[in-house]
């Protein structure tokens, strides 16, 4: 079986959940080779092995963070050497940019926003949702190495322990790589809440909230349940909540155990980012809101009355 390159992300010894999802998908296609930036500690290597990485390749350099283009080149050099069945990366803005640059360098085809990947007789078969998940499309790259950017929550990470071998390479900083340089980074303040894409419970607010201050109602419920906060595009565009929290076609895809949509109408573009949630609860004063077509439980009512009651009831039952 030939290799499948998986670009993994890790911070402070923790491998991201989406990287574990990519490893799980990669095992369907071949032997996963996890590609890590920087020196990964033992814990990272162990985790990658637990999820089936037969090999962990470390691209080691102190300058990686500063020169992101050089990272793509290093991955392309590795891919040219390994000739993998496919390269898998996350379908985030960064991941899609890496995928596009890799495809150019390798002369392969790129498929983004994949929600499933299966082995086919002629190479990986990729499922994508098109037109806000109104259509399901299956595609295959017909020329060169397939570069596939996969949306988070496409699959539940499954363990398949192996002991990985470790290989290393460095970074070549040529003229082209030096043209783009990251000058500074700002660490986002932690809210103490789980990551939106990784949370088991997501509470999202929409235009029905009527303002930024009212998002406190969403945060209160999220905190009572230990969940993450999401928002509709209308709320984000109004400046009520940060774009990083937007759920939907042009935001993040979530697939939690429980999704609570508050004051959200359920437009198709919003549904595209949350309709695979296991249980969906909607709070909306309009009984004909499209979100109720999809909800497992619906509360028809004014959110300003419903939300405080809900939080109080949770607190009462927890006491
Ligand atoms: C190319 C494109 C991409 C897009 N991408 C996204 C995306 O990623 N994510 C996304 O969300 N949208 C996206 N949209 C926008 C989408 O079409 C909708 O406009 C948006 O989702 C509407 O947000 P909303 O449900 O919060 O607002 P509205 O549609 O205005 O709905 C507000 C809801 O709140 C209810 N409400 C009002 N007051 C109360 C109250 N007091 N109590 C209870 N309920 C109340 C109303 O009955 C209504 O149903 C995209 C659109 C386009 C064209």
Tab-separated table of C-alpha atoms and ligand atoms in Angstrom:
chain	number	residue	atom	x	y	z
A	1	UNK	CA	0.000	0.000	0.000
A	2	UNK	CA	1.430	3.376	-0.810
A	3	UNK	CA	1.514	6.380	1.456
A	4	UNK	CA	-0.978	9.144	2.064
A	5	UNK	CA	0.438	12.436	3.331
A	6	UNK	CA	-1.588	13.992	6.134
A	7	UNK	CA	-0.727	17.570	7.141
A	8	UNK	CA	-1.265	17.671	10.890
A	9	UNK	CA	-1.541	20.560	13.311
A	10	UNK	CA	-0.303	20.408	16.890
A	11	UNK	CA	0.014	22.972	19.649
A	12	UNK	CA	1.725	22.430	23.017
A	13	UNK	CA	1.791	18.651	22.645
A	14	UNK	CA	-1.865	18.410	21.566
A	15	UNK	CA	-2.803	17.159	18.103
A	16	UNK	CA	-5.900	18.872	16.711
A	17	UNK	CA	-9.054	16.794	16.443
A	18	UNK	CA	-9.299	17.517	12.712
A	19	UNK	CA	-5.833	16.015	12.200
A	20	UNK	CA	-7.070	12.811	13.848
A	21	UNK	CA	-10.057	12.867	11.492
A	22	UNK	CA	-7.689	13.203	8.519
A	23	UNK	CA	-5.627	10.227	9.730
A	24	UNK	CA	-8.823	8.179	10.080
A	25	UNK	CA	-9.815	9.008	6.489
A	26	UNK	CA	-6.260	8.482	5.173
A	27	UNK	CA	-6.274	4.858	6.408
A	28	UNK	CA	-8.996	4.116	3.851
A	29	UNK	CA	-6.607	5.108	1.066
A	30	UNK	CA	-3.205	3.809	2.137
A	31	UNK	CA	-0.559	4.085	4.862
A	32	UNK	CA	-0.820	7.463	6.590
A	33	UNK	CA	2.330	9.563	6.798
A	34	UNK	CA	1.762	12.414	9.253
A	35	UNK	CA	3.645	15.570	8.282
A	36	UNK	CA	4.381	17.864	11.228
A	37	UNK	CA	5.868	21.313	11.310
A	38	UNK	CA	8.618	21.852	13.862
A	39	UNK	CA	9.868	19.498	16.523
A	40	UNK	CA	6.954	17.391	17.701
A	41	UNK	CA	7.345	16.028	21.233
A	42	UNK	CA	6.897	12.355	22.202
A	43	UNK	CA	3.273	12.908	23.139
A	44	UNK	CA	2.435	14.173	19.634
A	45	UNK	CA	4.199	11.221	17.972
A	46	UNK	CA	2.402	8.787	20.317
A	47	UNK	CA	-0.996	10.315	19.514
A	48	UNK	CA	-0.330	10.189	15.770
A	49	UNK	CA	0.700	6.516	16.095
A	50	UNK	CA	-2.454	5.755	18.081
A	51	UNK	CA	-4.521	7.029	15.138
A	52	UNK	CA	-2.628	4.959	12.583
A	53	UNK	CA	0.289	7.120	11.360
A	54	UNK	CA	2.776	4.527	10.090
A	55	UNK	CA	5.358	7.250	9.719
A	56	UNK	CA	5.747	10.722	11.219
A	57	UNK	CA	7.747	13.125	9.081
A	58	UNK	CA	9.047	16.204	10.890
A	59	UNK	CA	9.908	19.306	8.913
A	60	UNK	CA	12.237	20.948	11.395
A	61	UNK	CA	13.216	24.595	11.290
A	62	UNK	CA	12.988	27.580	13.616
A	63	UNK	CA	11.967	29.696	10.620
A	64	UNK	CA	8.818	27.772	9.629
A	65	UNK	CA	6.465	30.131	11.427
A	66	UNK	CA	8.039	33.110	9.738
A	67	UNK	CA	8.052	31.774	6.173
A	68	UNK	CA	4.810	29.862	5.441
A	69	UNK	CA	5.573	29.503	1.720
A	70	UNK	CA	8.687	27.501	2.567
A	71	UNK	CA	6.467	25.022	4.417
A	72	UNK	CA	4.504	24.338	1.234
A	73	UNK	CA	7.710	23.811	-0.675
A	74	UNK	CA	8.991	21.359	1.954
A	75	UNK	CA	5.718	19.380	1.743
A	76	UNK	CA	5.880	19.440	-2.062
A	77	UNK	CA	9.460	18.090	-1.976
A	78	UNK	CA	8.335	15.305	0.340
A	79	UNK	CA	5.350	14.500	-1.890
A	80	UNK	CA	7.588	14.402	-4.976
A	81	UNK	CA	9.772	11.909	-3.126
A	82	UNK	CA	6.983	9.709	-1.655
A	83	UNK	CA	4.564	9.899	-4.638
A	84	UNK	CA	1.592	9.433	-2.280
A	85	UNK	CA	-1.899	8.245	-3.199
A	86	UNK	CA	-3.139	11.613	-1.955
A	87	UNK	CA	-2.328	14.573	0.276
A	88	UNK	CA	-4.949	15.411	2.906
A	89	UNK	CA	-5.225	18.768	4.647
A	90	UNK	CA	-7.899	20.645	6.591
A	91	UNK	CA	-10.402	22.682	4.597
A	92	UNK	CA	-9.726	25.873	6.530
A	93	UNK	CA	-8.619	29.124	4.850
A	94	UNK	CA	-4.967	28.191	5.533
A	95	UNK	CA	-5.492	24.559	4.536
A	96	UNK	CA	-7.152	25.488	1.244
A	97	UNK	CA	-4.360	27.897	0.414
A	98	UNK	CA	-1.765	25.214	1.119
A	99	UNK	CA	-3.784	22.753	-1.010
A	100	UNK	CA	-3.895	25.170	-3.956
A	101	UNK	CA	-0.182	25.988	-3.776
A	102	UNK	CA	0.708	22.293	-3.479
A	103	UNK	CA	-1.448	21.408	-6.470
A	104	UNK	CA	0.374	24.003	-8.571
A	105	UNK	CA	3.783	22.775	-7.451
A	106	UNK	CA	2.930	19.096	-7.956
A	107	UNK	CA	0.869	19.511	-11.115
A	108	UNK	CA	-2.011	17.658	-9.456
A	109	UNK	CA	-5.703	18.379	-8.984
A	110	UNK	CA	-7.210	19.903	-5.867
A	111	UNK	CA	-10.598	19.183	-4.278
A	112	UNK	CA	-11.671	21.363	-1.355
A	113	UNK	CA	-14.480	21.234	1.218
A	114	UNK	CA	-14.593	17.429	1.106
A	115	UNK	CA	-17.052	15.834	3.525
A	116	UNK	CA	-16.050	12.232	2.768
A	117	UNK	CA	-13.195	10.388	1.098
A	118	UNK	CA	-13.324	6.770	-0.070
A	119	UNK	CA	-10.861	4.543	-1.932
A	120	UNK	CA	-11.890	3.929	-5.544
A	121	UNK	CA	-10.399	1.705	-8.264
A	122	UNK	CA	-8.920	4.762	-10.000
A	123	UNK	CA	-7.932	6.727	-6.886
A	124	UNK	CA	-9.663	8.546	-4.022
A	125	UNK	CA	-13.328	9.405	-4.541
A	126	UNK	CA	-14.270	12.625	-2.773
A	127	UNK	CA	-17.729	13.735	-1.663
A	128	UNK	CA	-18.460	17.464	-1.535
A	129	UNK	CA	-21.600	19.424	-0.818
A	130	UNK	CA	-22.434	22.006	-3.454
A	131	UNK	CA	-24.880	24.923	-3.515
A	132	UNK	CA	-25.135	25.122	0.272
A	133	UNK	CA	-25.469	21.349	0.630
A	134	UNK	CA	-28.409	21.288	-1.764
A	135	UNK	CA	-26.475	18.798	-3.914
A	136	UNK	CA	-23.972	16.080	-3.113
A	137	UNK	CA	-21.150	15.788	-5.636
A	138	UNK	CA	-18.623	12.974	-5.998
A	139	UNK	CA	-15.371	13.830	-7.743
A	140	UNK	CA	-12.023	12.294	-8.548
A	141	UNK	CA	-8.720	13.865	-9.497
A	142	UNK	CA	-7.701	12.478	-12.893
A	143	UNK	CA	-4.201	13.939	-13.227
A	144	UNK	CA	-1.271	13.980	-10.804
A	145	UNK	CA	-1.366	13.586	-7.032
A	146	UNK	CA	-4.838	14.363	-5.591
A	147	UNK	CA	-4.697	17.167	-2.993
A	148	UNK	CA	-7.806	16.952	-0.830
A	149	UNK	CA	-8.902	19.557	1.729
A	150	UNK	CA	-11.405	17.995	4.147
A	151	UNK	CA	-13.958	19.861	6.273
A	152	UNK	CA	-13.766	19.193	10.003
A	153	UNK	CA	-16.245	16.721	11.492
A	154	UNK	CA	-16.345	14.710	8.257
A	155	UNK	CA	-15.648	11.540	10.244
A	156	UNK	CA	-15.388	10.474	13.884
A	157	UNK	CA	-11.687	9.899	14.707
A	158	UNK	CA	-11.048	6.176	15.228
A	159	UNK	CA	-7.938	4.661	16.809
A	160	UNK	CA	-5.790	2.062	14.983
A	161	UNK	CA	-2.558	1.930	16.991
A	162	UNK	CA	0.823	1.434	15.306
A	163	UNK	CA	4.365	2.423	16.251
A	164	UNK	CA	5.406	5.076	13.758
A	165	UNK	CA	8.833	5.437	12.234
A	166	UNK	CA	10.207	8.981	12.320
A	167	UNK	CA	11.859	10.800	9.425
A	168	UNK	CA	13.058	14.383	9.243
A	169	UNK	CA	13.840	17.084	6.734
A	170	UNK	CA	14.760	20.758	6.952
A	171	UNK	CA	13.652	23.889	5.198
A	172	UNK	CA	15.060	25.489	2.087
A	173	UNK	CA	14.639	29.223	2.165
A	174	UNK	CA	15.015	30.356	-1.410
A	175	UNK	CA	14.245	33.794	-2.832
A	176	UNK	CA	10.563	32.952	-3.521
A	177	UNK	CA	9.981	31.661	0.035
A	178	UNK	CA	11.464	34.816	1.554
A	179	UNK	CA	9.055	37.083	-0.311
A	180	UNK	CA	6.218	36.301	2.148
A	181	UNK	CA	7.101	36.741	5.790
A	182	UNK	CA	4.888	36.710	8.890
A	183	UNK	CA	5.935	39.735	10.937
A	184	UNK	CA	3.786	39.272	14.025
A	185	UNK	CA	1.108	37.067	15.513
A	186	UNK	CA	-1.501	37.875	18.143
A	187	UNK	CA	-2.680	35.072	20.359
A	188	UNK	CA	-6.466	34.983	20.554
A	189	UNK	CA	-7.685	35.349	24.116
A	190	UNK	CA	-9.052	32.093	25.427
A	191	UNK	CA	-12.713	32.194	26.445
A	192	UNK	CA	-12.344	28.954	28.358
A	193	UNK	CA	-15.010	27.457	26.078
A	194	UNK	CA	-14.330	24.484	23.800
A	195	UNK	CA	-13.312	25.022	20.166
A	196	UNK	CA	-16.376	25.507	17.978
A	197	UNK	CA	-15.440	22.720	15.554
A	198	UNK	CA	-14.590	20.291	18.342
A	199	UNK	CA	-17.401	20.992	20.833
A	200	UNK	CA	-20.029	18.362	21.685
A	201	UNK	CA	-22.558	21.121	22.309
A	202	UNK	CA	-22.936	24.317	20.269
A	203	UNK	CA	-25.353	27.150	21.053
A	204	UNK	CA	-25.742	29.619	18.162
A	205	UNK	CA	-27.417	32.996	18.012
A	206	UNK	CA	-28.889	34.831	15.036
A	207	UNK	CA	-30.483	38.104	14.001
A	208	UNK	CA	-33.381	37.421	16.379
A	209	UNK	CA	-31.112	38.474	19.247
A	210	UNK	CA	-31.220	42.047	17.992
A	211	UNK	CA	-27.777	43.175	19.203
A	212	UNK	CA	-24.271	42.295	20.403
A	213	UNK	CA	-25.113	42.636	24.131
A	214	UNK	CA	-27.863	40.052	23.810
A	215	UNK	CA	-25.279	37.440	22.856
A	216	UNK	CA	-24.765	37.176	26.611
A	217	UNK	CA	-27.899	34.998	26.588
A	218	UNK	CA	-26.194	32.606	24.159
A	219	UNK	CA	-22.970	32.610	26.188
A	220	UNK	CA	-24.869	31.935	29.410
A	221	UNK	CA	-26.556	28.868	27.941
A	222	UNK	CA	-23.311	27.665	26.314
A	223	UNK	CA	-21.527	27.982	29.683
A	224	UNK	CA	-24.331	26.231	31.547
A	225	UNK	CA	-23.938	23.292	29.147
A	226	UNK	CA	-20.138	23.423	28.716
A	227	UNK	CA	-20.603	24.218	25.021
A	228	UNK	CA	-19.214	26.544	22.350
A	229	UNK	CA	-20.841	29.673	20.905
A	230	UNK	CA	-21.801	29.920	17.237
A	231	UNK	CA	-23.503	32.648	15.215
A	232	UNK	CA	-25.382	33.092	11.973
A	233	UNK	CA	-23.905	35.216	9.215
A	234	UNK	CA	-26.529	37.895	9.791
A	235	UNK	CA	-25.316	38.234	13.392
A	236	UNK	CA	-21.657	38.227	12.333
A	237	UNK	CA	-22.237	40.732	9.509
A	238	UNK	CA	-23.983	43.023	11.998
A	239	UNK	CA	-20.787	42.980	14.072
A	240	UNK	CA	-22.443	41.248	17.034
A	241	UNK	CA	-20.017	38.315	17.169
A	242	UNK	CA	-16.600	37.502	15.670
A	243	UNK	CA	-16.426	35.928	12.215
A	244	UNK	CA	-14.510	32.925	13.595
A	245	UNK	CA	-17.818	31.841	15.197
A	246	UNK	CA	-19.900	31.915	12.004
A	247	UNK	CA	-21.563	28.577	11.304
A	248	UNK	CA	-22.521	27.752	7.737
A	249	UNK	CA	-21.508	27.598	4.133
A	250	UNK	CA	-19.033	30.459	4.398
A	251	UNK	CA	-18.277	29.811	8.063
A	252	UNK	CA	-17.316	26.664	9.928
A	253	UNK	CA	-19.012	23.280	9.743
A	254	UNK	CA	-20.030	21.834	13.087
A	255	UNK	CA	-21.390	18.391	13.837
A	256	UNK	CA	-21.945	18.323	17.599
A	257	UNK	CA	-24.126	15.976	19.624
A	258	UNK	CA	-26.425	18.916	20.385
A	259	UNK	CA	-26.938	22.110	18.332
A	260	UNK	CA	-29.202	24.834	19.723
A	261	UNK	CA	-30.221	27.522	17.202
A	262	UNK	CA	-31.625	30.631	18.850
A	263	UNK	CA	-33.283	33.382	16.799
A	264	UNK	CA	-31.978	31.791	13.583
A	265	UNK	CA	-34.361	31.316	10.650
A	266	UNK	CA	-32.544	28.308	9.164
A	267	UNK	CA	-31.481	29.642	5.754
A	268	UNK	CA	-29.959	26.994	3.506
A	269	UNK	CA	-26.487	28.536	3.871
A	270	UNK	CA	-26.719	28.230	7.662
A	271	UNK	CA	-28.021	24.667	7.451
A	272	UNK	CA	-25.021	23.718	5.319
A	273	UNK	CA	-22.826	24.159	8.399
A	274	UNK	CA	-24.892	22.406	11.068
A	275	UNK	CA	-27.383	19.966	9.589
A	276	UNK	CA	-25.283	16.906	10.465
A	277	UNK	CA	-25.592	17.731	14.197
A	278	UNK	CA	-26.997	14.729	16.072
A	279	UNK	CA	-29.801	16.561	17.877
A	280	UNK	CA	-31.028	19.984	16.793
A	281	UNK	CA	-33.059	22.274	19.027
A	282	UNK	CA	-34.493	25.559	17.723
A	283	UNK	CA	-35.903	28.532	19.621
A	284	UNK	CA	-37.824	30.887	17.322
A	285	UNK	CA	-40.949	33.005	17.693
A	286	UNK	CA	-42.066	32.220	14.126
A	287	UNK	CA	-43.697	28.761	13.925
A	288	UNK	CA	-43.077	28.725	10.160
A	289	UNK	CA	-39.326	29.388	10.392
A	290	UNK	CA	-37.497	26.872	8.128
A	291	UNK	CA	-35.239	25.820	11.017
A	292	UNK	CA	-38.206	23.845	12.439
A	293	UNK	CA	-38.167	21.560	9.336
A	294	UNK	CA	-34.809	20.292	10.504
A	295	UNK	CA	-35.115	20.571	14.297
A	296	UNK	CA	-35.637	17.511	16.493
A	297	UNK	CA	-37.130	19.746	19.192
A	298	UNK	CA	-38.569	23.196	18.685
A	299	UNK	CA	-39.615	25.917	21.092
A	300	UNK	CA	-41.960	28.466	19.509
A	301	UNK	CA	-41.500	31.504	21.694
A	302	UNK	CA	-39.749	34.759	22.409
A	303	UNK	CA	-36.097	33.954	23.045
A	304	UNK	CA	-35.851	36.725	25.650
A	305	UNK	CA	-38.301	34.770	27.775
A	306	UNK	CA	-37.208	31.255	26.858
A	307	UNK	CA	-33.430	31.593	27.308
A	308	UNK	CA	-33.312	32.828	30.931
A	309	UNK	CA	-35.845	30.141	31.908
A	310	UNK	CA	-33.724	27.486	30.227
A	311	UNK	CA	-30.529	28.586	32.019
A	312	UNK	CA	-32.363	28.772	35.377
A	313	UNK	CA	-33.804	25.289	34.891
A	314	UNK	CA	-30.377	23.836	34.064
A	315	UNK	CA	-28.929	25.505	37.190
A	316	UNK	CA	-31.849	24.190	39.299
A	317	UNK	CA	-31.376	20.617	38.074
A	318	UNK	CA	-27.605	20.782	38.551
A	319	UNK	CA	-27.964	22.092	42.123
B	1	LIG	C1	-23.202	33.130	-0.569
B	1	LIG	C2	-23.855	33.183	0.777
B	1	LIG	C3	-23.229	32.554	1.850
B	1	LIG	C4	-23.820	32.577	3.108
B	1	LIG	N1	-23.192	31.936	4.171
B	1	LIG	C5	-23.814	31.903	5.352
B	1	LIG	C6	-23.235	31.195	6.460
B	1	LIG	O1	-22.137	30.649	6.385
B	1	LIG	N2	-23.925	31.157	7.625
B	1	LIG	C7	-25.147	31.755	7.783
B	1	LIG	O2	-25.713	31.686	8.882
B	1	LIG	N3	-25.707	32.442	6.768
B	1	LIG	C8	-25.068	32.540	5.582
B	1	LIG	N4	-25.628	33.266	4.581
B	1	LIG	C9	-26.802	34.142	4.901
B	1	LIG	C10	-28.101	33.388	4.938
B	1	LIG	O3	-28.674	33.360	3.650
B	1	LIG	C11	-29.086	34.121	5.884
B	1	LIG	O4	-29.214	35.466	5.490
B	1	LIG	C12	-28.650	34.103	7.344
B	1	LIG	O5	-28.328	32.787	7.742
B	1	LIG	C13	-29.791	34.627	8.215
B	1	LIG	O6	-29.361	34.701	9.531
B	1	LIG	P1	-30.415	34.639	10.716
B	1	LIG	O7	-31.143	33.329	10.642
B	1	LIG	O8	-29.693	34.969	11.960
B	1	LIG	O9	-31.361	35.880	10.390
B	1	LIG	P2	-32.850	35.929	9.853
B	1	LIG	O10	-33.021	35.124	8.621
B	1	LIG	O11	-33.226	37.359	9.846
B	1	LIG	O12	-33.674	35.177	10.995
B	1	LIG	C14	-33.879	35.680	12.281
B	1	LIG	C15	-34.855	34.738	12.970
B	1	LIG	O13	-35.001	35.162	14.311
B	1	LIG	C16	-36.358	34.986	14.674
B	1	LIG	N5	-36.629	35.917	15.781
B	1	LIG	C17	-36.658	37.277	15.748
B	1	LIG	N6	-36.886	37.758	16.978
B	1	LIG	C18	-37.018	36.696	17.806
B	1	LIG	C19	-37.282	36.557	19.193
B	1	LIG	N7	-37.427	37.624	19.997
B	1	LIG	N8	-37.360	35.302	19.713
B	1	LIG	C20	-37.214	34.211	18.918
B	1	LIG	N9	-36.973	34.292	17.595
B	1	LIG	C21	-36.860	35.520	17.047
B	1	LIG	C22	-37.140	35.314	13.429
B	1	LIG	O14	-38.431	34.692	13.463
B	1	LIG	C23	-36.247	34.742	12.334
B	1	LIG	O15	-36.614	33.413	12.011
B	1	LIG	C24	-25.056	33.258	3.304
B	1	LIG	C25	-25.680	33.873	2.213
B	1	LIG	C26	-25.092	33.845	0.975
B	1	LIG	C27	-25.791	34.502	-0.178
